[in-house]
Coordinates of C-alpha atoms in Angstrom, one line a residue:
Chain A
M1 CA 95.1 53.1 43.5
P2 CA 98.3 52.2 45.4
D3 CA 99.9 48.9 44.5
N4 CA 98.9 46.1 46.7
P5 CA 102.2 45.2 48.5
F6 CA 101.0 41.6 49.0
K7 CA 100.7 41.1 45.2
K8 CA 104.0 42.8 44.4
K9 CA 106.6 40.5 42.9
S10 CA 110.2 41.2 43.5
K11 CA 113.4 39.4 42.5
N12 CA 114.9 40.4 45.8
H13 CA 112.7 40.1 48.9
F14 CA 115.2 42.0 51.0
E15 CA 115.5 44.9 48.6
L16 CA 111.7 45.4 48.8
L17 CA 111.8 45.3 52.6
Y18 CA 114.7 47.7 52.7
N19 CA 113.0 50.2 50.4
M20 CA 109.8 50.0 52.4
L21 CA 111.6 50.5 55.6
L22 CA 113.4 53.5 54.3
D23 CA 110.2 55.1 53.0
A24 CA 108.4 54.4 56.3
I25 CA 110.9 56.2 58.6
P26 CA 110.3 59.9 59.3
S27 CA 113.9 60.8 58.4
S28 CA 115.4 61.7 55.0
V29 CA 117.8 59.1 53.7
L30 CA 120.2 59.5 50.8
M31 CA 122.7 57.0 49.5
V32 CA 125.7 58.7 47.9
D33 CA 128.6 57.2 46.0
E34 CA 132.3 58.2 46.0
K35 CA 131.7 60.7 43.2
L36 CA 129.2 62.4 45.4
H37 CA 126.3 61.3 43.2
V38 CA 123.0 60.4 44.7
V39 CA 122.4 56.6 44.3
S40 CA 119.0 56.5 45.9
V41 CA 116.7 58.5 48.2
N42 CA 113.7 57.7 50.3
Q43 CA 110.2 59.2 50.0
N44 CA 110.7 61.5 53.0
F45 CA 113.6 63.3 51.3
L46 CA 111.7 63.8 48.1
L47 CA 108.8 65.2 50.0
K48 CA 110.8 67.6 52.1
S49 CA 113.0 68.8 49.2
Q50 CA 110.0 68.9 46.8
R51 CA 112.0 66.9 44.3
S52 CA 111.2 64.0 42.1
N53 CA 113.0 60.7 42.1
A54 CA 114.0 61.4 38.4
N55 CA 115.8 64.7 39.0
T56 CA 117.5 63.4 42.1
V57 CA 118.8 59.9 41.7
G58 CA 122.0 59.8 39.6
R59 CA 122.6 63.6 40.1
P60 CA 125.6 65.1 41.9
L61 CA 124.9 66.4 45.5
S62 CA 125.6 69.9 44.2
E63 CA 122.5 69.7 42.1
V64 CA 120.3 68.2 44.7
F65 CA 121.2 70.5 47.6
P66 CA 121.2 74.3 47.4
T67 CA 124.7 75.7 47.1
V68 CA 124.3 77.8 50.3
I69 CA 123.8 74.7 52.4
L70 CA 126.7 72.8 50.9
E71 CA 128.9 75.8 51.5
N72 CA 127.7 76.4 55.0
T73 CA 127.8 72.8 56.2
G74 CA 130.8 71.7 54.2
L75 CA 128.7 68.6 53.5
E76 CA 130.7 67.4 50.4
E77 CA 134.0 67.7 52.2
R78 CA 132.6 65.8 55.2
I79 CA 131.4 63.0 53.0
R80 CA 134.8 62.8 51.3
N81 CA 136.3 62.6 54.7
V82 CA 134.0 59.7 55.6
F83 CA 135.0 57.9 52.4
R84 CA 138.6 58.5 53.3
S85 CA 138.6 57.6 57.0
G86 CA 135.7 55.1 57.1
S87 CA 134.5 56.6 60.4
P88 CA 131.0 58.1 60.6
V89 CA 130.0 61.7 61.3
N90 CA 127.2 62.0 63.9
G91 CA 124.7 64.6 65.0
Q92 CA 125.6 67.6 62.9
K93 CA 123.1 70.4 62.5
M94 CA 121.9 71.7 59.2
T95 CA 119.4 74.4 58.4
Y96 CA 117.7 73.6 55.1
R97 CA 115.4 75.8 53.1
A98 CA 113.9 74.2 50.0
P99 CA 112.4 76.7 47.6
G100 CA 108.9 77.7 48.6
V101 CA 108.8 76.0 52.1
P102 CA 109.6 77.4 55.5
I103 CA 113.0 76.9 57.0
R104 CA 113.7 73.4 58.5
I105 CA 116.3 72.3 60.9
Y106 CA 117.9 68.9 60.5
Y107 CA 120.3 66.8 62.4
Y108 CA 122.3 64.7 60.0
S109 CA 124.7 61.8 60.2
I110 CA 127.0 60.4 57.6
L111 CA 127.5 56.7 57.9
P112 CA 129.9 54.6 55.7
I113 CA 128.4 51.5 54.3
P114 CA 130.3 48.5 52.8
T115 CA 129.1 49.0 49.2
N116 CA 131.5 52.0 48.8
Q117 CA 128.6 54.3 49.5
I118 CA 127.7 56.5 52.4
M119 CA 124.3 56.9 53.9
L120 CA 123.2 60.5 54.6
L121 CA 120.6 60.4 57.4
M122 CA 118.8 63.7 57.9
E123 CA 116.3 64.0 60.8
D124 CA 113.9 66.9 60.8
V125 CA 114.1 68.5 64.3
T126 CA 112.5 71.8 63.4
E127 CA 109.5 71.1 65.7
Q128 CA 111.7 69.8 68.6
V129 CA 114.0 72.8 68.3
R130 CA 111.0 75.1 68.3
L131 CA 109.5 73.3 71.3
S132 CA 112.6 73.2 73.3
E133 CA 113.2 76.9 72.6
E134 CA 109.7 77.6 73.8
V135 CA 110.4 75.5 76.9
R136 CA 113.6 77.4 77.5
R137 CA 111.8 80.7 77.1
V138 CA 109.1 79.7 79.6
E139 CA 111.7 78.5 82.0
R140 CA 113.7 81.6 81.6
H141 CA 110.5 83.7 82.2
L142 CA 109.6 81.7 85.3
A143 CA 113.1 81.9 86.6
S144 CA 113.2 85.6 86.1
V145 CA 109.8 86.0 87.8
V146 CA 111.1 84.2 90.9
E147 CA 114.5 85.9 90.7
S148 CA 113.0 89.4 90.3
A149 CA 110.6 89.0 93.2
S150 CA 111.5 91.1 96.2
D151 CA 110.0 88.4 98.4
I152 CA 111.9 85.3 99.4
V153 CA 110.9 82.4 97.2
L154 CA 112.3 78.9 97.9
S155 CA 111.3 75.4 97.1
T156 CA 112.1 72.3 99.1
D157 CA 111.7 68.6 98.6
I158 CA 109.0 66.7 100.5
E159 CA 111.2 66.5 103.5
G160 CA 112.0 70.2 103.6
R161 CA 115.4 70.1 102.0
I162 CA 116.1 73.3 100.0
L163 CA 116.1 72.9 96.2
T164 CA 115.9 76.5 95.0
W165 CA 116.6 79.7 96.7
N166 CA 116.0 83.0 94.9
S167 CA 118.1 86.2 94.9
A168 CA 115.8 87.9 97.4
A169 CA 116.5 85.0 99.7
E170 CA 120.2 85.3 99.1
K171 CA 120.1 89.0 99.7
L172 CA 118.0 88.9 102.9
S173 CA 119.7 85.9 104.5
G174 CA 123.2 86.6 103.2
L175 CA 123.4 82.9 102.2
S176 CA 124.1 82.0 98.7
S177 CA 122.0 79.4 96.8
H178 CA 124.8 76.8 96.8
E179 CA 125.4 77.2 100.6
V180 CA 121.8 76.2 101.4
H181 CA 121.1 73.7 98.6
G182 CA 120.2 70.3 100.0
R183 CA 120.1 71.5 103.6
Y184 CA 117.0 71.4 105.7
F185 CA 115.1 74.7 105.8
F186 CA 114.6 74.5 109.5
E187 CA 118.3 74.8 110.0
F188 CA 118.0 78.5 109.0
C189 CA 115.1 79.2 111.3
D190 CA 115.1 80.7 114.8
T191 CA 115.9 78.1 117.5
T192 CA 112.4 78.1 118.9
Q193 CA 110.9 77.6 115.5
K194 CA 112.9 74.6 114.3
Q195 CA 110.4 72.1 115.6
P196 CA 107.3 74.0 114.5
V197 CA 108.8 74.4 111.0
R198 CA 109.4 70.6 110.8
L199 CA 105.8 70.0 111.7
I200 CA 104.7 72.4 109.0
F201 CA 106.7 70.4 106.4
M202 CA 105.1 67.2 107.7
R203 CA 101.7 68.7 107.4
M204 CA 102.4 69.8 103.8
K205 CA 102.7 66.2 102.7
N206 CA 99.0 65.5 103.2
S207 CA 97.6 69.0 102.9
N208 CA 96.1 71.0 100.1
E209 CA 96.2 74.2 102.1
S210 CA 98.8 76.9 102.6
H211 CA 100.1 77.7 106.1
T212 CA 100.9 81.3 107.1
T213 CA 103.1 82.2 110.0
E214 CA 105.8 84.7 111.2
F215 CA 109.2 83.9 112.5
H216 CA 112.8 84.9 112.4
L217 CA 115.1 83.7 109.6
L218 CA 118.7 83.4 110.7
T219 CA 121.3 85.5 108.9
P220 CA 124.4 83.6 110.2
N221 CA 126.9 85.7 108.3
N222 CA 126.1 88.8 110.4
G223 CA 125.1 86.8 113.4
G224 CA 121.5 88.1 113.5
S225 CA 118.1 87.3 112.2
I226 CA 115.2 89.0 110.4
L227 CA 111.5 88.8 111.0
I228 CA 109.7 87.3 108.0
S229 CA 106.1 86.6 107.3
W230 CA 106.0 83.2 105.7
V231 CA 103.5 81.3 103.5
F232 CA 104.1 77.5 103.0
S233 CA 102.3 75.9 100.1
P234 CA 102.4 72.3 99.1
M235 CA 103.7 71.7 95.5
K236 CA 101.7 69.1 93.6
D237 CA 102.6 67.0 90.6
D238 CA 100.1 66.2 87.7
Y239 CA 98.6 63.4 89.8
G240 CA 97.9 65.6 92.8
Q241 CA 100.8 64.1 94.9
T242 CA 102.8 66.5 97.0
V243 CA 106.3 66.6 95.7
G244 CA 107.6 69.4 97.7
T245 CA 106.9 72.7 99.3
V246 CA 107.0 76.3 98.0
V247 CA 107.9 78.8 100.7
V248 CA 107.4 82.5 100.2
G249 CA 108.6 85.0 102.8
R250 CA 108.2 88.8 103.1
D251 CA 110.6 90.9 105.1
L252 CA 108.5 92.5 107.8
A253 CA 111.1 95.3 108.6
E254 CA 109.6 97.3 105.8
R255 CA 106.0 96.8 107.1
R256 CA 107.1 97.6 110.6
K257 CA 108.7 100.8 109.4
L258 CA 105.5 101.8 107.7
E259 CA 103.5 100.9 110.9
L260 CA 105.9 103.1 112.9
Q261 CA 105.3 106.0 110.4
L262 CA 101.6 105.5 110.7
R263 CA 101.7 105.5 114.4
Q264 CA 103.8 108.7 114.4
S265 CA 101.4 110.4 111.9
Q266 CA 98.4 109.3 114.0
K267 CA 100.1 110.8 117.0
L268 CA 100.6 114.1 115.3
T269 CA 96.9 114.1 114.4
A270 CA 96.2 113.6 118.1
L271 CA 98.5 116.4 119.0
G272 CA 96.6 118.6 116.5
V273 CA 93.3 117.7 118.3
M274 CA 94.9 118.6 121.6
A275 CA 96.4 121.8 120.4
G276 CA 93.4 123.9 121.3
G277 CA 93.2 122.7 124.9
I278 CA 96.9 123.0 125.3
A279 CA 97.0 126.6 124.0
H280 CA 94.5 127.6 126.6
E281 CA 96.3 125.7 129.3
I282 CA 99.7 127.1 128.6
R283 CA 98.7 130.7 128.0
N284 CA 97.0 130.9 131.4
P285 CA 100.1 130.4 133.4
L286 CA 102.0 132.6 131.0
A287 CA 99.5 135.4 131.5
V288 CA 99.9 135.0 135.3
C289 CA 103.7 135.1 135.1
S290 CA 103.6 138.1 132.7
S291 CA 101.3 140.1 135.1
A292 CA 103.3 139.2 138.2
A293 CA 106.6 140.1 136.5
Q294 CA 105.1 143.5 135.7
F295 CA 103.9 144.0 139.3
L296 CA 107.5 143.4 140.4
L297 CA 108.6 146.3 138.1
E298 CA 106.3 148.7 140.0
D299 CA 107.8 151.0 142.6
N300 CA 106.7 150.9 146.2
I301 CA 105.5 147.3 146.5
T302 CA 105.6 145.6 149.8
A303 CA 108.1 142.9 150.6
E304 CA 105.2 140.5 151.1
F305 CA 103.7 141.3 147.7
H306 CA 107.1 140.9 146.1
K307 CA 107.3 137.4 147.6
E308 CA 103.8 136.6 146.5
C309 CA 104.6 137.6 142.9
S310 CA 107.7 135.6 142.7
K311 CA 105.9 132.5 144.1
K312 CA 103.1 132.9 141.5
I313 CA 105.7 133.2 138.7
Q314 CA 107.5 130.1 139.8
A315 CA 104.4 128.0 140.3
N316 CA 102.9 129.0 137.0
I317 CA 106.2 128.3 135.1
Q318 CA 106.1 124.9 136.7
K319 CA 102.5 124.4 135.5
A320 CA 103.3 125.4 131.9
S321 CA 106.4 123.2 132.0
A322 CA 104.5 120.2 133.2
I323 CA 102.0 120.5 130.3
I324 CA 104.9 120.8 127.8
E325 CA 106.7 117.8 129.4
N326 CA 103.7 115.6 129.0
L327 CA 103.4 116.6 125.4
L328 CA 107.1 115.9 124.7
R329 CA 106.8 112.5 126.3
F330 CA 103.8 111.7 124.1
A331 CA 105.3 113.0 120.9
R332 CA 108.6 111.2 121.3
S333 CA 107.6 108.0 122.9
S334 CA 107.3 105.9 119.8
L335 CA 111.1 105.8 119.5
D336 CA 111.4 103.2 122.2
T337 CA 110.0 99.8 121.2
E338 CA 111.5 97.5 123.9
M339 CA 109.0 95.7 126.0
V340 CA 109.5 96.4 129.6
E341 CA 107.6 96.1 132.9
V342 CA 104.9 98.8 132.8
E343 CA 102.6 100.0 135.5
L344 CA 99.2 100.4 133.8
N345 CA 97.7 102.9 136.3
A346 CA 100.6 105.3 135.7
V347 CA 100.1 105.0 132.0
L348 CA 96.4 105.8 132.3
K349 CA 97.0 108.6 134.7
E350 CA 99.6 110.3 132.5
T351 CA 97.4 109.9 129.5
I352 CA 94.4 111.4 131.3
D353 CA 96.6 114.4 132.3
L354 CA 97.3 114.9 128.6
V355 CA 93.6 114.9 127.5
A356 CA 92.4 116.7 130.6
N357 CA 92.7 120.1 129.0
Q358 CA 90.7 119.0 126.0
A359 CA 88.1 117.4 128.2
K360 CA 87.8 120.5 130.2
V361 CA 87.3 122.7 127.1
Q362 CA 84.5 120.3 126.1
K363 CA 83.0 120.1 129.6
I364 CA 83.7 116.4 129.9
Q365 CA 84.1 114.8 133.3
I366 CA 86.7 112.1 133.5
L367 CA 86.1 109.3 136.1
L368 CA 88.9 107.0 137.0
P369 CA 88.4 105.2 140.3
M370 CA 91.6 105.1 142.3
Q371 CA 93.5 101.8 142.1
K372 CA 95.5 100.9 145.2
K373 CA 97.5 98.1 143.8
Y374 CA 100.0 98.1 141.0
I375 CA 99.0 96.6 137.7
L376 CA 102.1 95.3 135.9
V377 CA 102.0 94.4 132.2
S378 CA 104.8 93.8 129.8
G379 CA 104.8 96.6 127.2
V380 CA 106.0 99.8 125.7
S381 CA 104.7 102.6 127.8
G382 CA 104.6 105.1 125.0
L383 CA 102.7 102.8 122.7
L384 CA 100.1 102.0 125.4
Q385 CA 99.8 105.7 126.1
Q386 CA 99.1 106.2 122.4
V387 CA 96.4 103.6 122.5
F388 CA 94.6 105.1 125.5
M389 CA 95.1 108.6 124.1
N390 CA 93.4 107.6 120.9
I391 CA 90.5 105.9 122.7
F392 CA 90.1 108.9 125.1
L393 CA 90.2 111.4 122.2
N394 CA 87.6 109.4 120.3
A395 CA 85.4 109.4 123.3
I396 CA 85.9 113.1 123.8
N397 CA 85.0 113.7 120.1
A398 CA 81.9 111.6 120.6
M399 CA 80.7 114.1 123.3
P400 CA 80.6 117.5 121.7
E401 CA 78.0 118.6 124.2
G402 CA 79.9 117.4 127.2
G403 CA 79.4 114.2 129.1
V404 CA 81.3 111.6 131.2
L405 CA 84.3 109.6 130.3
R406 CA 84.5 106.6 132.6
I407 CA 87.5 104.3 132.9
V408 CA 87.1 101.1 134.8
V409 CA 90.1 98.8 135.4
D410 CA 89.5 95.2 136.5
T411 CA 92.2 92.6 137.1
F412 CA 91.7 88.9 136.7
E413 CA 94.0 86.0 137.4
D414 CA 96.0 86.4 134.2
R415 CA 94.8 89.6 132.6
V416 CA 93.7 93.1 133.1
V417 CA 90.6 94.6 131.5
V418 CA 90.3 98.3 130.9
R419 CA 86.8 99.5 129.9
I420 CA 86.6 103.0 128.6
S421 CA 83.0 104.3 128.1
D422 CA 81.6 107.6 127.0
T423 CA 78.1 109.0 127.1
G424 CA 78.3 110.1 123.5
I425 CA 76.3 109.3 120.4
G426 CA 77.5 105.7 120.3
I427 CA 78.4 103.6 117.2
P428 CA 75.8 102.3 114.8
S429 CA 75.7 98.5 114.9
G430 CA 76.8 98.3 111.2
E431 CA 79.9 100.3 111.9
L432 CA 80.9 98.3 115.0
D433 CA 83.0 95.7 113.1
K434 CA 84.6 98.3 110.9
I435 CA 86.0 100.7 113.5
F436 CA 89.3 98.8 113.7
D437 CA 89.8 98.9 109.9
P438 CA 92.4 101.2 108.7
F439 CA 91.0 104.4 107.1
H440 CA 87.5 103.8 108.4
T441 CA 86.3 107.0 109.9
S442 CA 83.1 108.6 111.0
S443 CA 84.7 112.0 111.1
P444 CA 83.9 114.5 108.3
V445 CA 86.5 114.6 105.5
G446 CA 89.6 116.4 106.6
Q447 CA 89.0 115.8 110.3
G448 CA 90.2 112.3 110.9
T449 CA 92.8 110.1 109.3
G450 CA 90.7 107.0 110.2
L451 CA 93.9 105.4 111.3
G452 CA 93.4 105.8 115.1
L453 CA 91.8 102.5 116.1
S454 CA 93.5 100.3 113.6
I455 CA 96.8 101.5 115.1
C456 CA 95.5 100.8 118.5
Y457 CA 94.6 97.3 117.3
S458 CA 98.1 96.6 116.0
I459 CA 99.7 98.0 119.1
I460 CA 97.5 95.9 121.4
Q461 CA 98.1 92.9 119.3
Q462 CA 101.8 93.4 119.6
H463 CA 101.2 93.4 123.4
L464 CA 99.4 90.0 123.0
G465 CA 96.2 91.6 124.1
S466 CA 92.9 92.3 122.5
I467 CA 90.7 95.3 121.8
Q468 CA 86.9 95.2 121.4
A469 CA 84.1 97.7 121.1
E470 CA 80.5 97.6 122.5
S471 CA 77.9 100.1 121.7
R472 CA 74.3 100.8 121.3
Y473 CA 73.5 103.7 119.0
G474 CA 72.5 106.7 121.0
E475 CA 73.8 105.2 124.3
G476 CA 77.5 105.8 124.2
A477 CA 80.3 103.4 123.4
T478 CA 82.7 101.2 125.4
I479 CA 86.1 100.2 124.2
I480 CA 87.5 97.2 126.1
V481 CA 91.3 96.7 126.1
T482 CA 92.5 93.4 127.6
L483 CA 96.2 92.9 128.3
P484 CA 98.0 89.9 129.8
L485 CA 99.3 90.5 133.4
L486 CA 103.0 90.0 134.1
Chain B
M1 CA 97.7 143.8 118.3
K2 CA 96.3 142.0 121.2
V3 CA 93.4 144.3 122.3
L4 CA 90.3 144.6 120.2
L5 CA 87.6 147.0 121.3
L6 CA 84.4 148.1 119.7
S7 CA 82.3 150.4 121.7
S8 CA 79.2 150.8 119.7
P9 CA 77.0 147.8 120.4
C10 CA 76.8 148.1 124.2
R11 CA 74.9 151.2 125.2
Y12 CA 73.3 151.2 128.7
F13 CA 75.6 151.8 131.6
K14 CA 75.6 152.8 135.1
T15 CA 78.2 154.8 137.0
M16 CA 81.7 153.6 137.8
N17 CA 80.8 152.9 141.4
T18 CA 79.7 149.4 140.7
P19 CA 82.3 146.6 141.2
I20 CA 84.0 144.8 138.3
L21 CA 83.3 141.0 137.8
I22 CA 86.3 138.8 137.0
V23 CA 85.4 135.3 135.8
D24 CA 88.2 132.7 135.5
D25 CA 88.6 129.2 136.7
D26 CA 92.3 129.7 137.5
P27 CA 92.6 131.4 140.9
D28 CA 96.1 132.8 139.9
M29 CA 94.6 134.4 136.9
C30 CA 91.9 136.0 139.0
W31 CA 94.6 137.1 141.4
A32 CA 96.6 138.9 138.6
I33 CA 93.6 140.6 137.0
S34 CA 92.2 141.6 140.4
H35 CA 95.5 143.1 141.4
I36 CA 95.7 145.2 138.2
I37 CA 92.2 146.5 138.5
E38 CA 92.2 147.1 142.2
S39 CA 95.3 149.3 141.7
Q40 CA 93.1 151.7 139.9
G41 CA 90.7 152.0 142.8
F42 CA 88.0 149.7 141.5
N43 CA 86.2 147.0 143.5
V44 CA 86.5 143.5 142.2
I45 CA 84.3 140.4 142.6
T46 CA 85.4 137.0 141.2
A47 CA 83.6 134.0 139.9
Y48 CA 85.3 130.6 139.1
N49 CA 82.8 129.0 136.8
G50 CA 80.0 129.9 134.4
E51 CA 77.1 129.1 136.7
E52 CA 78.6 131.2 139.5
A53 CA 79.2 134.1 137.0
C54 CA 75.6 134.0 135.8
F55 CA 74.3 133.9 139.3
K56 CA 76.4 136.9 140.3
L57 CA 75.5 138.8 137.2
T58 CA 71.8 138.4 137.8
H59 CA 72.0 139.2 141.5
G60 CA 74.6 141.9 141.4
D61 CA 75.2 145.1 139.6
F62 CA 78.2 145.1 137.3
S63 CA 79.1 147.5 134.5
I64 CA 82.3 145.7 133.4
V65 CA 83.1 142.0 133.2
F66 CA 86.5 140.3 132.4
L67 CA 85.4 136.9 131.2
D68 CA 87.6 133.8 130.5
A69 CA 86.5 132.1 127.3
K70 CA 86.9 128.5 128.6
L71 CA 85.2 127.7 131.9
P72 CA 84.8 124.2 133.3
D73 CA 81.0 124.2 133.0
M74 CA 80.3 126.4 129.9
D75 CA 81.9 128.6 127.3
G76 CA 82.6 132.2 128.3
L77 CA 80.6 133.3 125.3
E78 CA 77.6 131.4 126.6
V79 CA 77.8 133.4 129.8
A80 CA 78.0 136.6 127.8
R81 CA 75.0 135.5 125.7
R82 CA 72.9 134.7 128.8
A83 CA 73.9 138.1 130.3
S84 CA 72.9 139.9 127.1
T85 CA 69.4 138.2 127.1
L86 CA 68.7 138.0 130.8
L87 CA 69.9 141.4 132.0
H88 CA 68.0 144.6 131.3
E89 CA 71.1 146.6 131.7
K90 CA 73.9 144.8 129.8
P91 CA 77.4 145.0 131.3
R92 CA 80.4 145.7 129.0
I93 CA 82.0 142.3 128.7
V94 CA 85.7 141.7 127.7
L95 CA 86.6 138.2 126.7
V96 CA 90.0 137.3 128.1
S97 CA 91.3 134.1 126.5
G98 CA 94.3 132.0 125.6
Y99 CA 92.1 129.8 123.5
H100 CA 91.1 132.4 120.9
Y101 CA 93.2 134.9 119.0
Y102 CA 92.2 138.5 118.4
D103 CA 91.0 138.1 114.8
D104 CA 89.3 134.7 115.5
P105 CA 86.0 134.6 113.6
V106 CA 84.2 133.5 116.7
V107 CA 85.4 136.6 118.6
R108 CA 84.6 138.9 115.7
H109 CA 81.2 137.4 115.4
A110 CA 80.5 137.9 119.1
I111 CA 81.5 141.5 118.9
V112 CA 79.4 142.1 115.8
E113 CA 76.5 140.4 117.6
G114 CA 77.0 142.8 120.5
I115 CA 77.4 140.1 123.2
I116 CA 80.9 141.2 124.1
C117 CA 82.6 144.6 123.8
G118 CA 86.2 143.6 123.5
F119 CA 88.8 140.9 123.5
L120 CA 92.1 140.5 125.3
A121 CA 94.5 137.7 124.5
K122 CA 96.4 135.9 127.2
P123 CA 99.1 136.6 128.0
F124 CA 98.5 140.3 128.1
T125 CA 100.6 143.2 129.5
N126 CA 99.2 144.9 132.5
K127 CA 99.2 148.1 130.4
E128 CA 96.9 146.5 127.8
L129 CA 94.5 145.4 130.5
L130 CA 94.5 148.9 132.0
K131 CA 94.0 150.5 128.6
T132 CA 90.9 148.3 128.0
L133 CA 89.6 149.1 131.5
H134 CA 90.0 152.8 130.9
T135 CA 88.4 152.8 127.5
L136 CA 85.4 151.0 129.0
S137 CA 85.1 153.2 132.0
Q138 CA 85.4 156.4 130.0
A139 CA 82.7 155.2 127.7
I140 CA 80.5 154.7 130.8
E141 CA 81.2 158.1 132.2

């Protein structure tokens, strides 16, 4: 049974209070005299050091503390200094291991007190040190996640002023973290985007949803800009209040490069499909030239026949050359990417010339009603040709037994609609939504990359147009390409 | 090797007095082949598509045909197949093509089936065509 403090009698009321206070605080307190003997200790010290009052009070420090600690901290010398100088020692660190208990970390202070004693205050900070180390470790981990990301990761305050700016952001923009810190993010956006970006930050204040967009980030140090795909997300505190915005950006150059590679490989696939038709078409004029040249080698030919042979040779070389020229144009065209004024009828006509051989080989009739007027769109002729080439070849593939490929061009006020229909097997209704997905293919394994229509889709999107498919299984398919008119 | 000839499957022939049919949708190609064959004293008749060729084959009398493999309305081999089923006296057909190559499985198969007698790849030399022509006409005589 603990003593009842209310019934305790003491000659000195203050001494009792003082001792209670010392025992109640979560720090260890020792009073030490000039001879470095312990005068008194509180309960906390006895508990932590696993000592009794009897073998502590009246004993020299060298008996109470392990020698290692006294040597490492120079505790005795520090206490002597305090006695000498009268000024306290504050906030020193001590690692203390009592026999049989885990290591503890203390902060200690040595305070001179008027009774020619010092007070040694030891505060156990083991837990705080452990926690703060944990916090530092988590912080370091998070920082390295953000720093190691190859995407731009930045955070802003609620008004859109930049707070953090990771190394990917530094690398891509050429702007160091301290150059941008505290500046508005929109200052680094493309001129046309400054206002929209401000609006995004305003919307973030009251929104729980991310906002995805694409625009150019200025790289002022080299006077240029880079196209980035951005995701803005509101940053919330524990109470659900927006305290800022996290912006993640991915450099689209890499993706564009990949898209270009895909387009090129898809084009090579198309060339492979056309190879058969082309072989036939080129070998015919070659055969005519070859025979005519051999006629010319014969003796006794008439001047008239001589002329005829020469004409045939020339005409057939022209024919072969025209086929090759079309091919070259198709194979190389993905190199130019600048949007210019393009006449759509010419693109369609040139593309039809390219697939005409293949269509002929498969007994397919191509119908393109003549258009008298020019249809001008803004685009990359080679890319548009690739789109139509793809659609035509798909249509031709859908008609192994022959059929009709019909191309209808309609112009409206602001757009042109090209409908390309075949009389082939059609597309099952379940597949209709999938045909623009990358790698979706109905061709047997090894016969199609499945990239065709997804590339068409991305090209048409780049031209601010749209592409759709209509079909009823067994009744052919229609691909509808819509492009804005210039 | 560009010329492939197998003489065994085609057996029934008439004399050399019958004209030779040339089937090709390219008029210049017909011009070249005709000229080579006419130089040897043969008569030549041309057809520019599959239907026309079939019509002429059923209504005329041909012992030798030079047939393009890819015609606008049907495959050359289809023409050959029809000829071999429709005609009592099968003509000797040479497939002339820039689309196939001499050891193309399709070509070999057609020869084994007996619907064509030989294959000539475009472009050919006039000598190769003449050699083919002579081998066929000798087999007939």
